[in-house]
Each structure stands twice: as structure tokens, then as C-alpha cells.
Coordinates of C-alpha atoms and ligand atoms in Angstrom, one line a residue:
X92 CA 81.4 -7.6 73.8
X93 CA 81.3 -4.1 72.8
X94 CA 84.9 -3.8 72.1
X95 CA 86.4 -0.7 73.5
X96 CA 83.8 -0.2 75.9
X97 CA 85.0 -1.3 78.4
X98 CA 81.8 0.8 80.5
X99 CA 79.4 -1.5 79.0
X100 CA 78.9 -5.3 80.1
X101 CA 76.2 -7.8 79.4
X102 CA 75.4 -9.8 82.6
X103 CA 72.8 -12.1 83.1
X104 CA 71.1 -10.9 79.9
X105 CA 71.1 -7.9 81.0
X106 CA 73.3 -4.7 79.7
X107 CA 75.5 -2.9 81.8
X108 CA 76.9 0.8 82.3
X109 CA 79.6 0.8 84.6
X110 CA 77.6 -1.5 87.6
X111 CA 74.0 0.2 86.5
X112 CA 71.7 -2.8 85.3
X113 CA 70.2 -0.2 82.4
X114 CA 67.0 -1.8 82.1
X115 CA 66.0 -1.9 85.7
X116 CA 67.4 2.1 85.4
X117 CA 64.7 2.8 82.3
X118 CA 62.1 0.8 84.4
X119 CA 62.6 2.9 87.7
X120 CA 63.4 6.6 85.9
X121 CA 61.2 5.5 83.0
X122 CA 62.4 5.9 78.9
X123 CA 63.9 8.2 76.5
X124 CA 66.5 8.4 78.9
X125 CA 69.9 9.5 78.6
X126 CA 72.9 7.5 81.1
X127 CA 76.4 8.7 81.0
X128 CA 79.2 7.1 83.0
X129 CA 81.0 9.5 85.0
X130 CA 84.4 7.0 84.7
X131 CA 84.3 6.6 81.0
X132 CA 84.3 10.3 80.7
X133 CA 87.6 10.7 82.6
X134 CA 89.0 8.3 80.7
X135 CA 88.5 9.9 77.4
X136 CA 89.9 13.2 78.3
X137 CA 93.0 11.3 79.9
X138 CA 93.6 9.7 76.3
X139 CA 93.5 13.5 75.0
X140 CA 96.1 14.1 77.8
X141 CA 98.9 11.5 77.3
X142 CA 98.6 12.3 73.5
X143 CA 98.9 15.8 73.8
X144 CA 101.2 16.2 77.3
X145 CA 101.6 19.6 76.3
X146 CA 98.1 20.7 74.7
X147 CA 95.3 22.9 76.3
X148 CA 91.9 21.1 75.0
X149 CA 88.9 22.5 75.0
X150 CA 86.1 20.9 74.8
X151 CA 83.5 21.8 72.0
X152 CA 80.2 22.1 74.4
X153 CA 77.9 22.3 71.1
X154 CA 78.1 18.3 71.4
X155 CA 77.1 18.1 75.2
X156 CA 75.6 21.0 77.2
X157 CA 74.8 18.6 80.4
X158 CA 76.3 21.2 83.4
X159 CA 77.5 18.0 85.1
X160 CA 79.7 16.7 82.3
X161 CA 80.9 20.3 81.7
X162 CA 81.7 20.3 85.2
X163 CA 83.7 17.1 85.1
X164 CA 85.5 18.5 82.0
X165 CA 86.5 21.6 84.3
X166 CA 87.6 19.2 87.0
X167 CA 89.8 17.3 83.9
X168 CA 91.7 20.5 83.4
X169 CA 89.7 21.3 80.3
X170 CA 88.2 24.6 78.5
X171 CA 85.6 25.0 76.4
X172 CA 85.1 26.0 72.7
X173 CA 81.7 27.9 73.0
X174 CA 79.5 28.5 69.5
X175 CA 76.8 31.3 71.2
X176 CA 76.5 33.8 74.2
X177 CA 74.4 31.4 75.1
X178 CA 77.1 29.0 75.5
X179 CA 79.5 31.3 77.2
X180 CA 77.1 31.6 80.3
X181 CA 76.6 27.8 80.8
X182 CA 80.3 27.6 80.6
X183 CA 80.6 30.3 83.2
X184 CA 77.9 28.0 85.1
X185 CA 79.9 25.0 84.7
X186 CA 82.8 26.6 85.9
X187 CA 85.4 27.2 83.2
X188 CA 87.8 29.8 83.9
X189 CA 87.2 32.8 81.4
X190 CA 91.1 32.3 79.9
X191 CA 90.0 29.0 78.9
X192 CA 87.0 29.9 76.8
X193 CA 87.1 30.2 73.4
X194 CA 84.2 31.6 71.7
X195 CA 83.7 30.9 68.3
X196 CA 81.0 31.9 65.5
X197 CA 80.3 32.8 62.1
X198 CA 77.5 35.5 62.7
X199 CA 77.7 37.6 66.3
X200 CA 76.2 40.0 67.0
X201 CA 77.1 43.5 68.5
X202 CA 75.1 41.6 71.8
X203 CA 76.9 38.7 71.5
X204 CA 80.3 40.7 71.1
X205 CA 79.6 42.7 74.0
X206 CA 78.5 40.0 76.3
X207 CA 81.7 38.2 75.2
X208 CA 84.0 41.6 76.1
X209 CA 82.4 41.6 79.3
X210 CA 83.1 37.7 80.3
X211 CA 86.9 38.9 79.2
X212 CA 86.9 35.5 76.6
X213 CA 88.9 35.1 73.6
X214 CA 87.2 35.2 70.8
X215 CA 87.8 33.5 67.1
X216 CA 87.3 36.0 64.1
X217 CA 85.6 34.9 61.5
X218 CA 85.6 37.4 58.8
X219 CA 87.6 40.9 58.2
X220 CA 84.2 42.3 58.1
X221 CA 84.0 40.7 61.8
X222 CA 87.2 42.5 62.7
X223 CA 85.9 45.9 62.3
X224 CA 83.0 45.8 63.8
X225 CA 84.5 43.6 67.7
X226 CA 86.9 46.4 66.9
X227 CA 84.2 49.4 67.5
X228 CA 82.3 47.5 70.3
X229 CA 85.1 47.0 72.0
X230 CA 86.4 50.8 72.0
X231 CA 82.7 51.7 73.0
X232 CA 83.3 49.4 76.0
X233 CA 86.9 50.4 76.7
X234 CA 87.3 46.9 76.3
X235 CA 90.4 45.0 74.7
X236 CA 89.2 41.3 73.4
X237 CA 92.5 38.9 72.5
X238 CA 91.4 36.8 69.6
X239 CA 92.4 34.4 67.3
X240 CA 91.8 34.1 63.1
X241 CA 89.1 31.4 61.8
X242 CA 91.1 30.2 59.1
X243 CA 89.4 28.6 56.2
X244 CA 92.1 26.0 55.4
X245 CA 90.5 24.2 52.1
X246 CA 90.5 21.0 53.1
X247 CA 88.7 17.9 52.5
X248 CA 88.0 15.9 55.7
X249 CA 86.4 12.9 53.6
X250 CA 83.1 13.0 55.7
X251 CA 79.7 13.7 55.5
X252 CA 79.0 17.0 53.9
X253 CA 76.5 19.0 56.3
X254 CA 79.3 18.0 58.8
X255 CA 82.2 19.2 56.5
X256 CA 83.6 22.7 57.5
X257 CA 86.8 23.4 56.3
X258 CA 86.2 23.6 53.0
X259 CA 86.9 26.6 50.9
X260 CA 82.8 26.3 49.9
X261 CA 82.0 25.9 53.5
X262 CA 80.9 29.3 55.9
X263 CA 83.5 29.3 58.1
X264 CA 87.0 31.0 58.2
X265 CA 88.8 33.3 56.2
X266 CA 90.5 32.4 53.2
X267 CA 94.1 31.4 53.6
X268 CA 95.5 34.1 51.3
X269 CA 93.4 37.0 53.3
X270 CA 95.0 36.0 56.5
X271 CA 98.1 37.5 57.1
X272 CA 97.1 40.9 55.9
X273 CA 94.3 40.4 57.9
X274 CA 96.3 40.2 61.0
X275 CA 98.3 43.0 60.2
X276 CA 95.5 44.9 60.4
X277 CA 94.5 44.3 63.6
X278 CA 97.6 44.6 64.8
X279 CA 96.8 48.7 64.0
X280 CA 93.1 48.1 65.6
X281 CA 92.0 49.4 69.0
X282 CA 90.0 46.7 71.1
X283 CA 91.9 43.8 69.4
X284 CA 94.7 41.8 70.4
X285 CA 95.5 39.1 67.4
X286 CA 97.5 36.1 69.4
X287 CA 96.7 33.6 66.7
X288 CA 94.9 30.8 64.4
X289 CA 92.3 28.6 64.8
X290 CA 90.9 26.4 62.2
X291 CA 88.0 23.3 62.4
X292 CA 87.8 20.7 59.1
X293 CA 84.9 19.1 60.1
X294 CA 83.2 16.4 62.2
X295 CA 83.4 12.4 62.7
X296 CA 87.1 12.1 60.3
X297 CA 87.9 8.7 60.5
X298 CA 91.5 9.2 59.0
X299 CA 94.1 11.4 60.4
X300 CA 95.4 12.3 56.9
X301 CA 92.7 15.5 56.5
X302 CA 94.1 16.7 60.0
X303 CA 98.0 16.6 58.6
X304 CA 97.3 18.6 55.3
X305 CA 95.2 21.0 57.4
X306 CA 98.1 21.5 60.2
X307 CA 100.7 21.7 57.8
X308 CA 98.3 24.7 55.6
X309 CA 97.8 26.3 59.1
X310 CA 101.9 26.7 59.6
X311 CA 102.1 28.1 56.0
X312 CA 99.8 30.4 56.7
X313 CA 101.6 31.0 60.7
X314 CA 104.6 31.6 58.5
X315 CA 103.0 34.4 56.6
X316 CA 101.9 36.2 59.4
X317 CA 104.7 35.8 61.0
X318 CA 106.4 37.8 57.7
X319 CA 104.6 40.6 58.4
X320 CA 105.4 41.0 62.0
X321 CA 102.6 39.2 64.0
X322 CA 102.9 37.5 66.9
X323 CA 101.4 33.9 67.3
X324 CA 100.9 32.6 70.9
X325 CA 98.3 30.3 70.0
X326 CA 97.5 27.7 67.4
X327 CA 94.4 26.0 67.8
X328 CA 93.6 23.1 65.3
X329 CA 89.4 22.5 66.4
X330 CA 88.0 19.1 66.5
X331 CA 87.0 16.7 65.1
X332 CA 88.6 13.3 65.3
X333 CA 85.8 10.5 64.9
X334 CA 84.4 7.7 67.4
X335 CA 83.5 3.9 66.3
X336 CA 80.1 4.2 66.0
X337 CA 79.8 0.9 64.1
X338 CA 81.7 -2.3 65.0
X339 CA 82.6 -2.2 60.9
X340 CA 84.9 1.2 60.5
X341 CA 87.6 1.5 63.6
X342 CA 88.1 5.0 64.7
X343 CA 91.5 6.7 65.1
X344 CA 92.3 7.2 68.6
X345 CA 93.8 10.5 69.9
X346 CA 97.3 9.0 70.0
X347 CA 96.6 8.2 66.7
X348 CA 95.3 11.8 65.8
X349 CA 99.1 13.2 68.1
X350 CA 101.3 11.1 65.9
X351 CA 100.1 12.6 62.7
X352 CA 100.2 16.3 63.8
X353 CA 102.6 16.8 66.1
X354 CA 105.8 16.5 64.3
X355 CA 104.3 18.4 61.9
X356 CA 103.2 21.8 64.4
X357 CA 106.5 21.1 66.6
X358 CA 108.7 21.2 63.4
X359 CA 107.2 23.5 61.6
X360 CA 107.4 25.8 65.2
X361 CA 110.7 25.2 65.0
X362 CA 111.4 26.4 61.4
X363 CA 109.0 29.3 62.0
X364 CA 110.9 30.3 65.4
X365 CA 107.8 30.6 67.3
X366 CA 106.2 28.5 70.0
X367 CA 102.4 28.8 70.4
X368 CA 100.6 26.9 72.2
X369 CA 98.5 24.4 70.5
X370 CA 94.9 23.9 71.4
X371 CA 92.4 21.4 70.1
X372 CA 88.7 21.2 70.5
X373 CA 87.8 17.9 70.5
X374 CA 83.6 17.4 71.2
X375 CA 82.7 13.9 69.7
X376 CA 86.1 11.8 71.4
X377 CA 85.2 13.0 74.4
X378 CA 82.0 12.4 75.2
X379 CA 80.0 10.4 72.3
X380 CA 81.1 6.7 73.8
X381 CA 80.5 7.3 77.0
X382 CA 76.6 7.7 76.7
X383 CA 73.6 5.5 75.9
X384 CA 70.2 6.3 75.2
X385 CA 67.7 4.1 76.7
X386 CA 64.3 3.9 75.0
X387 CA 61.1 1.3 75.5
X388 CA 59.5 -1.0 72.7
X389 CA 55.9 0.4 71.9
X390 CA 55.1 -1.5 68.9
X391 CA 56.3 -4.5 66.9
X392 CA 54.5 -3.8 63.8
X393 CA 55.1 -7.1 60.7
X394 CA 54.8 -5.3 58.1
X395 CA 56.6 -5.0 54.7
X396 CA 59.4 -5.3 57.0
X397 CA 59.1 -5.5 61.0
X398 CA 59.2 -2.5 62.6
X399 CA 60.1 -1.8 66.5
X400 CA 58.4 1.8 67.6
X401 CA 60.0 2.9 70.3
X402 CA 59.6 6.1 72.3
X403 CA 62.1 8.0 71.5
X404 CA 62.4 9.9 68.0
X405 CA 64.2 12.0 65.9
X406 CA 63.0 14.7 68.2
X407 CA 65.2 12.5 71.4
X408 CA 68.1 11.3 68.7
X409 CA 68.4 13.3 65.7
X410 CA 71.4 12.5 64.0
X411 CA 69.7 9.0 62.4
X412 CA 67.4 11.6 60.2
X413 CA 69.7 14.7 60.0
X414 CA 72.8 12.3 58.9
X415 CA 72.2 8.9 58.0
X416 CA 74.2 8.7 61.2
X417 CA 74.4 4.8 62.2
X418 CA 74.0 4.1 66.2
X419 CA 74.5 0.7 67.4
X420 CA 71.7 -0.9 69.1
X421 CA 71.8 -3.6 72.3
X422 CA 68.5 -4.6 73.5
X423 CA 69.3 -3.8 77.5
X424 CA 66.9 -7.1 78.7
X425 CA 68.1 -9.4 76.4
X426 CA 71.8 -8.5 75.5
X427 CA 73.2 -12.0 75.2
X428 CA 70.4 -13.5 73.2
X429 CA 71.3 -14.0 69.5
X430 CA 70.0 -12.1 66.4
X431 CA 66.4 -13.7 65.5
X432 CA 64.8 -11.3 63.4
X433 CA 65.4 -8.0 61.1
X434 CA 63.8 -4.5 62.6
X435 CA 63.3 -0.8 61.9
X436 CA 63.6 1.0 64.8
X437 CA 61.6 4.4 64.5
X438 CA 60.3 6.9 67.0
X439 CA 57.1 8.0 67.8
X440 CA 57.0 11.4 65.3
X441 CA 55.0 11.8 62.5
X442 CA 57.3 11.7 59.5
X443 CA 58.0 9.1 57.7
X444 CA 61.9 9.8 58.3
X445 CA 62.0 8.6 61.8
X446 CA 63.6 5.8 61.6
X447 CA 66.5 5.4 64.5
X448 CA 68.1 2.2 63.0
X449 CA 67.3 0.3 59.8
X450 CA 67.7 -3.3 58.8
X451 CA 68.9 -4.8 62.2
X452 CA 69.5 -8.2 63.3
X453 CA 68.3 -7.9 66.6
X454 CA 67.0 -10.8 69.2
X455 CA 62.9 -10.9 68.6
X456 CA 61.6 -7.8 70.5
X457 CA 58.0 -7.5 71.9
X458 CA 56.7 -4.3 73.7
X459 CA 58.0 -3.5 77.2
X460 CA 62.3 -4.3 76.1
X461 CA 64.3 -1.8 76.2
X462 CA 66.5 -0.3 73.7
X463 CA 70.1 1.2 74.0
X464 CA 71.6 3.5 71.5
X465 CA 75.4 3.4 71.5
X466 CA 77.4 6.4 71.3
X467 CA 75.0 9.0 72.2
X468 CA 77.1 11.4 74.2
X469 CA 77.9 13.7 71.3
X470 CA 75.0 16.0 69.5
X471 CA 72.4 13.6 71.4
X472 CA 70.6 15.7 74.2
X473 CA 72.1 19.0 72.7
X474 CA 70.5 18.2 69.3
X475 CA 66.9 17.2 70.9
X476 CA 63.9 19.1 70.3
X477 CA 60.3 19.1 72.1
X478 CA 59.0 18.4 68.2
X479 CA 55.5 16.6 68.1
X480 CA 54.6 17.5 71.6
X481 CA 57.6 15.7 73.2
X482 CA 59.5 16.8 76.2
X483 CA 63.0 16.3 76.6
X484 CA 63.9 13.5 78.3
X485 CA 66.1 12.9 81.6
X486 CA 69.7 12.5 82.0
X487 CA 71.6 10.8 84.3
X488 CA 75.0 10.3 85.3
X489 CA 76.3 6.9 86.6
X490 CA 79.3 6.4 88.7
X491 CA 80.1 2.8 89.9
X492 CA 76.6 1.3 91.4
X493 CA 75.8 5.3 91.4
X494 CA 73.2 6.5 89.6
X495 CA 72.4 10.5 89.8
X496 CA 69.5 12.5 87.5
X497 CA 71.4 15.7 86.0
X498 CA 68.7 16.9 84.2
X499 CA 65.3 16.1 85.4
X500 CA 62.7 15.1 82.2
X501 CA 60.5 17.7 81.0
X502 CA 56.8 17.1 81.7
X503 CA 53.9 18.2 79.7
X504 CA 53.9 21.7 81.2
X505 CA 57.6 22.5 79.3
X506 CA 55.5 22.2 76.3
X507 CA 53.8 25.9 77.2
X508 CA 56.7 26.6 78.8
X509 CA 57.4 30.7 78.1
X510 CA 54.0 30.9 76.4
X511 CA 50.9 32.5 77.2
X512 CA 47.6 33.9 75.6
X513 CA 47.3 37.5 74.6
X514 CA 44.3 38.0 77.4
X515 CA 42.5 40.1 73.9
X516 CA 41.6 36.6 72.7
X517 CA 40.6 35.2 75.7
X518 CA 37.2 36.7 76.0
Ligands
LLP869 N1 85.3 23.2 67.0 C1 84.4 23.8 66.2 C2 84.7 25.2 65.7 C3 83.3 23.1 65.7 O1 82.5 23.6 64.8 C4 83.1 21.7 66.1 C5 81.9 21.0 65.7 C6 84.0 21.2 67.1 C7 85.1 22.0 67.5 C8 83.9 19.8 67.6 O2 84.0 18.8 66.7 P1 83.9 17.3 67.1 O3 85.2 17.0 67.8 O4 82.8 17.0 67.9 O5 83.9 16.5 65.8 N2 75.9 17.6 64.8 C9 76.9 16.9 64.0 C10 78.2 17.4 64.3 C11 78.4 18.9 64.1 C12 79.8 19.4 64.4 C13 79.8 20.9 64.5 N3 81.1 21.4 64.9 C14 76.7 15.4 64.3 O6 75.9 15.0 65.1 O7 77.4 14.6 63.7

């Protein structure tokens, strides 16, 4: 029923993760709530692994933060690509070794860059102006900080544009013709150690053409650097392979994703006479499918169209409003009826943008079903906000018939949570 799924079931009406009946779940643990199974998890980061046998992958923890499922990742053999200091200590938490964090960013700061020396991580630099600067915090630390070259690769990755990152327009990287000269001079640098490239395209690429043209620009630019004398132990070629979010546009899998760039880095290797070791970064493949987010019917308002207001907003789920980002809906109580009737689905926040899903034919709602959002795994929780008075809500993770909270919901009291009244104004 819900293809590749193979997590989720309808029985008796009723939807199914792994052997969790997910409405009686949002009736005991109560709704927005987040499930993730545990075996679909595994599963995903084993389809990275028989791809790429000989690839480290790291996973990007900017689309999942949840300490559990960073945990399983460890357990999976993974490491992490971390965007923040702030990220480096929950990988730490979680358990990833410090060899196998990569920390990447566009604007550190001398804080970050010394909290970063200090965890002993690898660090991706972004800018030459970057390089001088790790450079100088490092020396004042008598620290030495192996890192790799954000590479701005110019390429398209046919996808939406706030999610589009490799262009030469885009932030990130250094331009390609900067690069090897840029590595030469850290070569001459205290505190640095270059050992190689590291590029990102983008996000949700639903064709594995973009990730050819940006491997093959990525062992040009290897080649120039190798010209000039650097060493490359490491090639790492980011993220960003897309999931099926709608039953309408199929999703390259992983082996998919191996067939078009492997040839290509092993060949090219070969050509170059060097043999890094590749790394990917993959966030969204691993983890969006194997989430849902559970939210309850408030409202059917029949209106100009029939709206279903659930409880969960752009503040729970923001990628509807930040993206146009589709996510399939199952109602979890009535998951074999047929499609009666046309909804919006929109949250409970005061903008006229929260809408969660738009023109669906769903089977006719009424308050007290529940809703599931597909896909939710990736950029789901991360992304939520407390916006309109709303507390985060719980996650769990299910394993068979097991069903454990990983993050307790917020209650009220998070909302004044680090906050207090200058005691001036309180007479
Ligand atoms: N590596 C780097 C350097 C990245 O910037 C990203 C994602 C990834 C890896 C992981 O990419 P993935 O495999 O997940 O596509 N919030 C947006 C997605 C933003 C992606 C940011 N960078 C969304 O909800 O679609």
C-alpha cells in the first residue's frame, strides 16, 4: 500500500508502523507526535552500505538531531557531518568517534574553531579567508586541525532553489579555480593539515545526473591540486540524494546514486594516481522514510473549500510553508477507506500559510481522526519551532510491538523556558 514502505501497513483500518497501531499510539501519547521505526532506519543505512562497500558515510545530523537515532547511526558504523559547535557536542553525546566528525560551515567563529580544535574534528574550509584565520586559532592553541576544501563545484542539482547549494551563486565553497592554490597554501600554514575536498550540490535531487557532473568537476579540480603537490586522502561528495515523498516522482535509490559516481571517482583515482577515500553525507535517504508525524483533526471547517485543522503546524512541520514541500497523508483510523472528499490540511498558527497539505482526496474526516504525514524523518523535528505558543512535541522510537519516547513533549513551562523578569520591573 505505501510502496516501498515496507514499515507501514494498514490493518483493520487502522495504519501501521512496524507492529505499532499509530492511532491507538497518538491516543495514549497524545498528537503532534513524531514515531520512527528503529528497523527501517537500519535498513536505510544498509542500502548506503552495499552501494558503497567501501565508503565512510556520514550522516548530515542537520536533518535529525533525535540522540537515539544518532545513536543507532553510531551503532550502523556511521559519522556525522555536523553544521554548528552546537552539533559537534550532540554528536560527542550520541557517541560518534571524533575521526568521524566532520564539521562543516560557512561562518565560524573563532568559538566555534576553537571548540572544534579541542574535540580534535576535521573541519571543512569554506573560504581562503577561513584558512587564515583556523590557521591563527589553531597556533594560539598549539593545536593542528586536518581539514578538507568546501568546493563550490557550479552545479545545477535541478531542485528547489533555497535547497540548491552548489551553485556558483550559492554561499557555500570556494570557487573551483581558487582551489588548488588555495591548498598550496595551507600546505605552508601552521595549525592546518589539508587532506582533501568536500563538496554538497543540494538537497532532495531526484536524478543522479547533477551528482556525475559534480564528481567528475571534483576530480578536475583533485587533479589540480594534485599538480601542485597536495596530498588528497579524502574526497567527500556531501548529500543529497532525494526520497519519494509523493507516490507520482520515484526517487533514485543509493544503488542508483553508486552506479553513477563510482566509476567515475574510481577511474578518475586511477588516472590521478591517488586513492582517497570517499565519503558521502547522506541526511534525507537515511532517515526521512522512516518517520511519521501523527497529528489529531480539530476542525472540519466547509468552507470555499473544506478545510481539516489539525494540531500540528508549520511550527511542528515546516517544510509544507518553507518549500512547497509535498508530504503524503494517511488518515491512521481509517487507512483503507476510499477518498470521499477534497481537504486542506492546516495547522493551528496564525498565518494564513499554514497549510500542511492542499487539495487532498482523503476519506471524509470529522474531529478526533488522526492524521499521518509521510516522510517526516528528515528536517521534521530539527526544523520545529515553539512559534505561536507551541511546544515541541514528543518523539518516539518504535521497534517491533515496541514503542519507546526519545524525547519527551515540551509542556507549557518550555515556553518560559531560560527566561525571567528583570526583578526592576517587577515592583
Ligand atoms: N552535507 C551538507 C554540507 C549539507 O548542507 C546537507 C544539507 C547535507 C549534507 C545533507 O543533505 P541531504 O542528504 O539531507 O539532502 N531543510 C531542507 C533541506 C536542507 C538541506 C541542507 N543541507 C528541507 O527540508 O528540504
Amino acid at each position: 500500500m505505501f510502496g516501498p514502505k515496507s514499515h507501514l501497513t494498514a490493518r483493520d483500518d487502522h495504519l501501521y508502523i512496524d507492529e505499532v497501531d499509530c492511532f491507538a499510539l497518538a491516543r495514549n501519547l497524545g498528537t503532534p507526535l513524531y514515531v520512527t521505526s528503529e528497523r527501517r532506519l537500519r535498513e536505510n543505512v544498509l542500502a548506503y552500505r552495499s552501494a558503497f562497500p567501501d565508503a565512510d558515510l556520514y550522516f548530515a545530523m542537520k536533518a535529525n538531531g533525535n540522540l537515539t537515532l544518532l545513536h543507532i547511526a553510531v551503532q550502523e558504523g556511521m559519522g556525522a557531518d555536523v553544521f554548528s559547535s552546537g552539533e559537534i557536542f550532540v554528536a560527542r553525546m550520541a557517541g560518534f568517534p571524533r575521526e568521524k566528525i566532520l564539521y562543516n560551515g560557512n561562518s565560524k567563529s573563532e568559538k566555534d574553531h576553537e571548540m572544534a580544535l579541542q574535540a580534535g574534528v576535521r573541519m571543512s574550509v569554506d573560504s581562503r579567508e577561513e584558512l587564515e584565520d583556523l590557521s591563527r586559532t589553531a597556533q594560539a592553541l598549539d593545536r593542528e586541525a586536518e581539514i578538507l576544501f568546501r568546493v563550490n563545484p557550479d552545479v545545477s542539482p535541478k531542485t528547489h532553489p533555497k535547497i540548491a547549494t552548489g551553485l556558483r551563486s550559492s554561499k557555500f565553497g570556494i570557487p573551483a579555480d581558487q582551489v588548488a592554490a588555495t591548498y598550496q597554501r595551507a600546505e605552508d600554514l601552521p595549525g592546518v593539515l589539508p587532506v582533501g575536498l568536500h563538496c554538497h550540490i543540494g538537497s532532495q535531487i531526484l536524478d543522479t545526473s547533477p551528482f556525475a557532473e559534480a564528481a567528475n568537476k571534483m576530480m578536475d579540480i583533485a587533479e589540480a591540486v594534485v599538480k601542485v603537490g597536495g596530498k588528497i586522502k579524502m574526497i567527500d561528495l556531501g548529500g543529497g540524494l532525494g526520497i519519494q515523498y509523493n507516490p507520482d516522482a520515484p526517487a533514485p535509490s543509493p544503488a542508483d546514486l553508486a552506479a553513477a559516481i563510482l566509476p567515475i571517482f574510481r577511474d578518475r583515482c586511477q588516472e590521478i594516481g591517488i586513492s582517497p577515500r570517499l565519503i558521502l553525507e547522506p541526511g534525507r535517504s537515511i532517515v526521512a522514510d522512516t518517520t511519521v508525524m501523527l497529528a489529531g483533526v480539530n476542525v472540519i471547517k466547509r468552507a470555499h473549500v473544506n478545510f481539516a485543522a489539525v494540531d500540528a503546524g508549520f511550527n511542528a512541520l515546516a517544510r509544507p510553508m518553507i518549500y512547497d514541500s509535498y508530504h503524503h497523508v494517511v488518515v491512521a483510523n481509517k487507512a483503507d477507506q476510499p477518498a470521499k472528499e477534497t481537504y486542506t490540511v492546516v495547522g493551528p498558527i496564525c498565518e494564513t500559510g499554514d497549510v500542511l497539505a492542499k487539495d487532498r482526496r482523503l476519506p471524509a474526516l470529522e474531529r478526533g481522526d488522526v492524521l499521518a504525514f509521510l516522510d517526516a524523518g528528515a528536517y521534521g523535528f530539527s526544523m520545529a519551532s515553539q512559534y505561536n505558543g507551541q511546544p515541541r512535541p514528543a518523539e518516539v522510537l518504535v521497534s517491533g510491538d515496541r514503542v519507546e519516547v526519545t524525547r519527551r513533549a515540551e509542556d507549557a513551562s518550555a515556553l518560559l523556558a531560560g527566561q525571567s523578569i528583570p526583578s526592576r520591573l517587577m515592583w
